[in-house]
Amino acid sequence: MVQETTISPSKLCLPLFVCDGKNIQSQHKSVPGILTFSVDRLIKYLKEIETLSIPAILLFGVAKKKDARGSEALNKNAPVVRAISEVRSKFPDLIIGTDIALDPYTDHGHDGLFDGKKILNDETVEVLTEMSLLHAKAGAHILAPSDMMDGRVLAIREALEENGFEDRSILAYTAKYASCLYGPFRDTLSSKVVGDKKAYQMDPANRREALRELKLDLEEGADMVMVKPASWYLDIISDFKRESHAPIAAYQVSGECAMIEIGAKNGLFDRNRAILESATSIFRSGADLLVSYFAIDIAQLLRRHL
Ligand code: PBG
């Protein structure tokens, strides 16, 4: 009765990866919750988990073909684009979010265009705007730019408005840190970064800078703001809660899930308790919704606890 934080499946968003081909379903070796599907198997899987009542998914494209410009990001027939329209027609009540960034598609692994020395911010924003329109046309409800380029939220918002997509939401990756915790995610995309992402992602030492990012993204038209990673950045989530009325998403990233999986596997603690405690802590700090590879586990555990 006096418990302050309760978690519910209705606050969860499940990230899923979509690749080319047929009849493919694979999982990350250390984090089994990182799942990659061909479009046909994705549809089957969503049918299987329908009863868990997870309201939203976040789709990422996986590409074999990579080049310097990340051209595959604008391919109208890319697996992730096909996935969006199939899911939209087969699961009308499921909220479809898609990640907007170039890193699955670039051979240098950066989220934006890279001239070998620096990231080309404004040129990248143009490509990301195109990519957002492509996903919006396919039926995505939520566009989630994860690239951290300056000015991209405004550019995407204006393009959506001008093209008749004023009903779509932007979930900005607002405080995304240049973290070591993205390792298993990058394995999944076979993404190797040339250099690092510190020129556009945030310094883990900075707290006030996140508030500047928050102000900018909201002014530019973000509907929801994200903090990423989650567990090591609970102070940032709590700052966002205090400073804004926008819904706050927290992304429990691949490395956070890996730590729990590996610790539990080594008998250091109980896996289920760790999953629920980590999720509870993220919500306690102020998150309104949680993006996690444990979304299925959390929904199943909550059901068992009822
Ligand atoms: C990049 C992106 C990353 C993640 C989501 N979008 C990795 C990165 O910034 O290098 C990481 C998610 C995770 O680790 O689970 N567009």
GROMACS .gro file of C-alpha atoms and ligand atoms in nm:
model
  322
    1MET     CA    1   0.000   0.000   0.000
    2VAL     CA    2   0.282   0.239   0.077
    3GLN     CA    3   0.506   0.133  -0.208
    4GLU     CA    4   0.597   0.447  -0.402
    5THR     CA    5   0.695   0.299  -0.736
    6THR     CA    6   0.501   0.039  -0.926
    7ILE     CA    7   0.592  -0.089  -1.268
    8SER     CA    8   0.348  -0.196  -1.531
    9PRO     CA    9   0.387  -0.358  -1.875
   10SER     CA   10   0.206  -0.053  -2.015
   11LYS     CA   11   0.526   0.149  -1.958
   12LEU     CA   12   0.754  -0.080  -2.157
   13CYS     CA   13   0.901  -0.055  -2.503
   14LEU     CA   14   1.080  -0.350  -2.663
   15PRO     CA   15   1.373  -0.287  -2.899
   16LEU     CA   16   1.389  -0.529  -3.194
   17PHE     CA   17   1.631  -0.565  -3.484
   18VAL     CA   18   1.525  -0.636  -3.840
   19CYS     CA   19   1.748  -0.794  -4.105
   20ASP     CA   20   1.712  -0.905  -4.465
   21GLY     CA   21   1.623  -1.261  -4.565
   22LYS     CA   22   1.359  -1.514  -4.466
   23ASN     CA   23   1.299  -1.734  -4.163
   24ILE     CA   24   1.570  -1.571  -3.953
   25GLN     CA   25   1.558  -1.534  -3.578
   26SER     CA   26   1.876  -1.493  -3.378
   27GLN     CA   27   1.979  -1.367  -3.037
   28HIS     CA   28   2.291  -1.208  -2.893
   29LYS     CA   29   2.514  -1.466  -2.725
   30SER     CA   30   2.545  -1.273  -2.397
   31VAL     CA   31   2.215  -1.086  -2.399
   32PRO     CA   32   1.947  -1.323  -2.532
   33GLY     CA   33   1.691  -1.041  -2.518
   34ILE     CA   34   1.862  -0.872  -2.813
   35LEU     CA   35   1.664  -1.033  -3.093
   36THR     CA   36   1.713  -1.005  -3.467
   37PHE     CA   37   1.445  -1.116  -3.714
   38SER     CA   38   1.368  -1.124  -4.080
   39VAL     CA   39   1.033  -0.953  -4.143
   40ASP     CA   40   0.834  -1.281  -4.167
   41ARG     CA   41   0.964  -1.405  -3.831
   42LEU     CA   42   0.918  -1.066  -3.668
   43ILE     CA   43   0.547  -1.086  -3.745
   44LYS     CA   44   0.528  -1.438  -3.597
   45TYR     CA   45   0.712  -1.327  -3.285
   46LEU     CA   46   0.487  -1.028  -3.230
   47LYS     CA   47   0.187  -1.260  -3.248
   48GLU     CA   48   0.349  -1.482  -2.980
   49ILE     CA   49   0.405  -1.196  -2.738
   50GLU     CA   50   0.076  -1.016  -2.805
   51THR     CA   51  -0.079  -1.129  -2.476
   52LEU     CA   52   0.197  -0.964  -2.273
   53SER     CA   53   0.040  -0.625  -2.355
   54ILE     CA   54   0.367  -0.444  -2.421
   55PRO     CA   55   0.238  -0.134  -2.601
   56ALA     CA   56   0.541  -0.033  -2.807
   57ILE     CA   57   0.838  -0.158  -3.004
   58LEU     CA   58   1.148   0.026  -3.121
   59LEU     CA   59   1.279  -0.104  -3.452
   60PHE     CA   60   1.641  -0.097  -3.568
   61GLY     CA   61   1.763  -0.196  -3.912
   62VAL     CA   62   2.052  -0.438  -3.954
   63ALA     CA   63   2.239  -0.400  -4.282
   64LYS     CA   64   2.494  -0.616  -4.456
   65LYS     CA   65   2.565  -0.350  -4.715
   66LYS     CA   66   2.744  -0.057  -4.555
   67ASP     CA   67   2.909   0.243  -4.716
   68ALA     CA   68   3.049   0.580  -4.617
   69ARG     CA   69   2.717   0.761  -4.668
   70GLY     CA   70   2.499   0.494  -4.509
   71SER     CA   71   2.294   0.481  -4.832
   72GLU     CA   72   2.094   0.181  -4.714
   73ALA     CA   73   1.926   0.413  -4.460
   74LEU     CA   74   1.728   0.565  -4.748
   75ASN     CA   75   1.644   0.239  -4.927
   76LYS     CA   76   1.265   0.227  -4.964
   77ASN     CA   77   1.273  -0.152  -4.957
   78ALA     CA   78   1.508  -0.190  -4.660
   79PRO     CA   79   1.394  -0.462  -4.417
   80VAL     CA   80   1.314  -0.212  -4.143
   81VAL     CA   81   1.091  -0.011  -4.377
   82ARG     CA   82   0.904  -0.324  -4.485
   83ALA     CA   83   0.877  -0.426  -4.120
   84ILE     CA   84   0.717  -0.094  -4.026
   85SER     CA   85   0.441  -0.123  -4.287
   86GLU     CA   86   0.373  -0.494  -4.221
   87VAL     CA   87   0.359  -0.447  -3.846
   88ARG     CA   88   0.137  -0.143  -3.889
   89SER     CA   89  -0.114  -0.335  -4.097
   90LYS     CA   90  -0.108  -0.656  -3.891
   91PHE     CA   91  -0.094  -0.505  -3.539
   92PRO     CA   92  -0.301  -0.187  -3.552
   93ASP     CA   93  -0.279  -0.130  -3.176
   94LEU     CA   94   0.097  -0.164  -3.143
   95ILE     CA   95   0.295   0.158  -3.125
   96ILE     CA   96   0.584   0.150  -3.369
   97GLY     CA   97   0.893   0.351  -3.292
   98THR     CA   98   1.197   0.351  -3.517
   99ASP     CA   99   1.552   0.450  -3.449
  100ILE     CA  100   1.677   0.729  -3.672
  101ALA     CA  101   2.057   0.730  -3.715
  102LEU     CA  102   2.308   0.612  -3.973
  103ASP     CA  103   2.528   0.380  -3.768
  104PRO     CA  104   2.370   0.050  -3.881
  105TYR     CA  105   2.445   0.156  -4.238
  106THR     CA  106   2.783   0.333  -4.237
  107ASP     CA  107   3.112   0.149  -4.286
  108HIS     CA  108   3.282   0.384  -4.037
  109GLY     CA  109   3.017   0.311  -3.774
  110HIS     CA  110   2.925   0.673  -3.705
  111ASP     CA  111   2.570   0.792  -3.657
  112GLY     CA  112   2.629   1.066  -3.910
  113LEU     CA  113   2.827   1.146  -4.221
  114PHE     CA  114   3.200   1.146  -4.154
  115ASP     CA  115   3.469   1.294  -4.375
  116GLY     CA  116   3.748   1.093  -4.216
  117LYS     CA  117   3.827   1.368  -3.969
  118LYS     CA  118   3.500   1.511  -3.849
  119ILE     CA  119   3.127   1.453  -3.838
  120LEU     CA  120   2.930   1.661  -4.089
  121ASN     CA  121   2.644   1.778  -3.867
  122ASP     CA  122   2.422   1.969  -4.110
  123GLU     CA  123   2.459   1.727  -4.402
  124THR     CA  124   2.369   1.447  -4.162
  125VAL     CA  125   2.055   1.627  -4.048
  126GLU     CA  126   1.935   1.635  -4.411
  127VAL     CA  127   1.978   1.259  -4.449
  128LEU     CA  128   1.812   1.188  -4.114
  129THR     CA  129   1.516   1.402  -4.216
  130GLU     CA  130   1.476   1.195  -4.534
  131MET     CA  131   1.504   0.877  -4.331
  132SER     CA  132   1.237   1.001  -4.088
  133LEU     CA  133   0.997   1.076  -4.374
  134LEU     CA  134   1.057   0.732  -4.523
  135HIS     CA  135   0.972   0.568  -4.190
  136ALA     CA  136   0.674   0.797  -4.132
  137LYS     CA  137   0.537   0.710  -4.478
  138ALA     CA  138   0.578   0.340  -4.398
  139GLY     CA  139   0.365   0.397  -4.087
  140ALA     CA  140   0.595   0.462  -3.791
  141HIS     CA  141   0.418   0.640  -3.504
  142ILE     CA  142   0.734   0.751  -3.327
  143LEU     CA  143   1.056   0.873  -3.485
  144ALA     CA  144   1.345   0.838  -3.245
  145PRO     CA  145   1.658   1.021  -3.358
  146SER     CA  146   1.950   0.864  -3.167
  147ASP     CA  147   2.227   1.046  -3.350
  148MET     CA  148   2.273   1.353  -3.126
  149MET     CA  149   2.333   1.590  -3.420
  150ASP     CA  150   2.248   1.952  -3.343
  151GLY     CA  151   1.922   2.078  -3.491
  152ARG     CA  152   1.784   1.743  -3.605
  153VAL     CA  153   1.467   1.752  -3.396
  154LEU     CA  154   1.357   2.082  -3.553
  155ALA     CA  155   1.440   1.963  -3.904
  156ILE     CA  156   1.248   1.638  -3.857
  157ARG     CA  157   0.952   1.819  -3.698
  158GLU     CA  158   0.929   2.067  -3.988
  159ALA     CA  159   0.954   1.791  -4.248
  160LEU     CA  160   0.682   1.589  -4.073
  161GLU     CA  161   0.453   1.893  -4.059
  162GLU     CA  162   0.513   1.982  -4.423
  163ASN     CA  163   0.441   1.631  -4.544
  164GLY     CA  164   0.115   1.566  -4.364
  165PHE     CA  165   0.261   1.372  -4.072
  166GLU     CA  166   0.164   1.616  -3.800
  167ASP     CA  167   0.023   1.326  -3.598
  168ARG     CA  168   0.360   1.154  -3.550
  169SER     CA  169   0.572   1.181  -3.236
  170ILE     CA  170   0.938   1.255  -3.195
  171LEU     CA  171   1.119   1.073  -2.917
  172ALA     CA  172   1.451   1.252  -2.897
  173TYR     CA  173   1.753   1.076  -2.759
  174THR     CA  174   1.821   1.392  -2.563
  175ALA     CA  175   2.091   1.295  -2.316
  176LYS     CA  176   2.280   1.018  -2.487
  177TYR     CA  177   2.619   0.962  -2.336
  178ALA     CA  178   2.935   0.844  -2.510
  179SER     CA  179   2.917   0.528  -2.301
  180CYS     CA  180   3.114   0.203  -2.300
  181LEU     CA  181   2.786   0.019  -2.251
  182TYR     CA  182   2.681  -0.008  -2.617
  183GLY     CA  183   2.907  -0.309  -2.692
  184PRO     CA  184   2.651  -0.589  -2.742
  185PHE     CA  185   2.434  -0.354  -2.953
  186ARG     CA  186   2.727  -0.279  -3.183
  187ASP     CA  187   2.801  -0.656  -3.211
  188THR     CA  188   2.444  -0.705  -3.328
  189LEU     CA  189   2.484  -0.444  -3.602
  190SER     CA  190   2.842  -0.558  -3.683
  191SER     CA  191   2.927  -0.193  -3.629
  192LYS     CA  192   3.286  -0.095  -3.566
  193VAL     CA  193   3.341   0.270  -3.491
  194VAL     CA  194   3.637   0.453  -3.640
  195GLY     CA  195   3.759   0.665  -3.349
  196ASP     CA  196   3.483   0.741  -3.101
  197LYS     CA  197   3.150   0.927  -3.077
  198LYS     CA  198   3.259   1.190  -2.826
  199ALA     CA  199   3.216   1.479  -3.070
  200TYR     CA  200   2.838   1.433  -3.066
  201GLN     CA  201   2.745   1.208  -2.773
  202MET     CA  202   2.774   1.350  -2.422
  203ASP     CA  203   3.060   1.334  -2.177
  204PRO     CA  204   2.963   1.099  -1.888
  205ALA     CA  205   3.108   1.360  -1.653
  206ASN     CA  206   2.846   1.621  -1.749
  207ARG     CA  207   2.514   1.678  -1.576
  208ARG     CA  208   2.419   2.039  -1.645
  209GLU     CA  209   2.485   1.993  -2.017
  210ALA     CA  210   2.196   1.744  -2.023
  211LEU     CA  211   1.964   2.027  -1.919
  212ARG     CA  212   2.083   2.236  -2.214
  213GLU     CA  213   2.010   1.942  -2.445
  214LEU     CA  214   1.667   1.905  -2.282
  215LYS     CA  215   1.579   2.269  -2.339
  216LEU     CA  216   1.693   2.258  -2.702
  217ASP     CA  217   1.509   1.936  -2.789
  218LEU     CA  218   1.184   2.057  -2.634
  219GLU     CA  219   1.209   2.395  -2.807
  220GLU     CA  220   1.274   2.216  -3.135
  221GLY     CA  221   0.956   2.013  -3.099
  222ALA     CA  222   1.038   1.683  -2.926
  223ASP     CA  223   0.732   1.513  -2.775
  224MET     CA  224   0.932   1.282  -2.549
  225VAL     CA  225   1.289   1.292  -2.427
  226MET     CA  226   1.525   1.008  -2.354
  227VAL     CA  227   1.813   0.945  -2.119
  228LYS     CA  228   2.056   0.675  -2.224
  229PRO     CA  229   2.210   0.464  -2.071
  230ALA     CA  230   1.970   0.445  -1.777
  231SER     CA  231   2.116   0.285  -1.462
  232TRP     CA  232   2.436   0.487  -1.442
  233TYR     CA  233   2.247   0.809  -1.526
  234LEU     CA  234   1.961   0.813  -1.277
  235ASP     CA  235   2.055   1.166  -1.167
  236ILE     CA  236   1.991   1.285  -1.522
  237ILE     CA  237   1.649   1.115  -1.531
  238SER     CA  238   1.565   1.279  -1.201
  239ASP     CA  239   1.680   1.622  -1.330
  240PHE     CA  240   1.460   1.580  -1.638
  241LYS     CA  241   1.162   1.496  -1.420
  242ARG     CA  242   1.214   1.810  -1.216
  243GLU     CA  243   1.283   2.040  -1.510
  244SER     CA  244   1.017   1.937  -1.761
  245HIS     CA  245   0.668   1.804  -1.804
  246ALA     CA  246   0.754   1.600  -2.111
  247PRO     CA  247   0.736   1.221  -2.092
  248ILE     CA  248   1.076   1.079  -2.008
  249ALA     CA  249   1.202   0.759  -2.163
  250ALA     CA  250   1.498   0.570  -2.021
  251TYR     CA  251   1.695   0.323  -2.231
  252GLN     CA  252   1.842   0.031  -2.039
  253VAL     CA  253   2.110  -0.035  -2.297
  254SER     CA  254   2.273  -0.356  -2.410
  255GLY     CA  255   2.571  -0.336  -2.173
  256GLU     CA  256   2.345  -0.280  -1.871
  257CYS     CA  257   2.150  -0.593  -1.962
  258ALA     CA  258   2.477  -0.781  -2.026
  259MET     CA  259   2.603  -0.702  -1.676
  260ILE     CA  260   2.287  -0.849  -1.526
  261GLU     CA  261   2.295  -1.158  -1.750
  262ILE     CA  262   2.662  -1.230  -1.682
  263GLY     CA  263   2.640  -1.163  -1.308
  264ALA     CA  264   2.338  -1.391  -1.278
  265LYS     CA  265   2.503  -1.660  -1.489
  266ASN     CA  266   2.797  -1.658  -1.251
  267GLY     CA  267   2.566  -1.711  -0.956
  268LEU     CA  268   2.639  -1.369  -0.810
  269PHE     CA  269   2.273  -1.274  -0.775
  270ASP     CA  270   1.927  -1.377  -0.885
  271ARG     CA  271   1.847  -1.283  -1.245
  272ASN     CA  272   1.479  -1.210  -1.197
  273ARG     CA  273   1.536  -0.997  -0.889
  274ALA     CA  274   1.810  -0.805  -1.067
  275ILE     CA  275   1.585  -0.738  -1.367
  276LEU     CA  276   1.300  -0.610  -1.151
  277GLU     CA  277   1.524  -0.411  -0.915
  278SER     CA  278   1.701  -0.237  -1.202
  279ALA     CA  279   1.370  -0.152  -1.373
  280THR     CA  280   1.215  -0.033  -1.046
  281SER     CA  281   1.514   0.195  -0.980
  282ILE     CA  282   1.489   0.349  -1.324
  283PHE     CA  283   1.118   0.422  -1.273
  284ARG     CA  284   1.182   0.547  -0.917
  285SER     CA  285   1.427   0.804  -1.050
  286GLY     CA  286   1.150   0.951  -1.268
  287ALA     CA  287   1.128   0.760  -1.596
  288ASP     CA  288   0.782   0.739  -1.751
  289LEU     CA  289   0.871   0.462  -1.990
  290LEU     CA  290   1.147   0.207  -2.016
  291VAL     CA  291   1.309   0.079  -2.332
  292SER     CA  292   1.477  -0.250  -2.242
  293TYR     CA  293   1.586  -0.586  -2.380
  294PHE     CA  294   1.429  -0.721  -2.062
  295ALA     CA  295   1.082  -0.592  -2.156
  296ILE     CA  296   0.955  -0.946  -2.218
  297ASP     CA  297   1.107  -1.074  -1.891
  298ILE     CA  298   0.964  -0.780  -1.696
  299ALA     CA  299   0.615  -0.828  -1.840
  300GLN     CA  300   0.627  -1.202  -1.763
  301LEU     CA  301   0.759  -1.147  -1.410
  302LEU     CA  302   0.494  -0.886  -1.334
  303ARG     CA  303   0.228  -1.128  -1.448
  304ARG     CA  304   0.364  -1.396  -1.216
  305HIS     CA  305   0.368  -1.156  -0.923
  306LEU     CA  306   0.001  -1.063  -0.963
  307PBG     C1  307   2.319   0.461  -3.220
  307PBG     C2  308   2.257   0.382  -3.114
  307PBG     C3  309   2.329   0.310  -3.020
  307PBG     C4  310   2.236   0.250  -2.938
  307PBG     C5  311   2.109   0.283  -2.983
  307PBG     N1  312   2.123   0.368  -3.094
  307PBG     C6  313   2.474   0.289  -3.003
  307PBG     C7  314   2.568   0.398  -3.021
  307PBG     O1  315   2.536   0.514  -2.997
  307PBG     O2  316   2.680   0.368  -3.056
  307PBG     C8  317   2.276   0.163  -2.822
  307PBG     C9  318   2.174   0.080  -2.761
  307PBG    C10  319   2.226  -0.029  -2.678
  307PBG     O3  320   2.345  -0.040  -2.644
  307PBG     O4  321   2.143  -0.113  -2.643
  307PBG     N2  322   2.240   0.519  -3.312
   0.00000   0.00000   0.00000
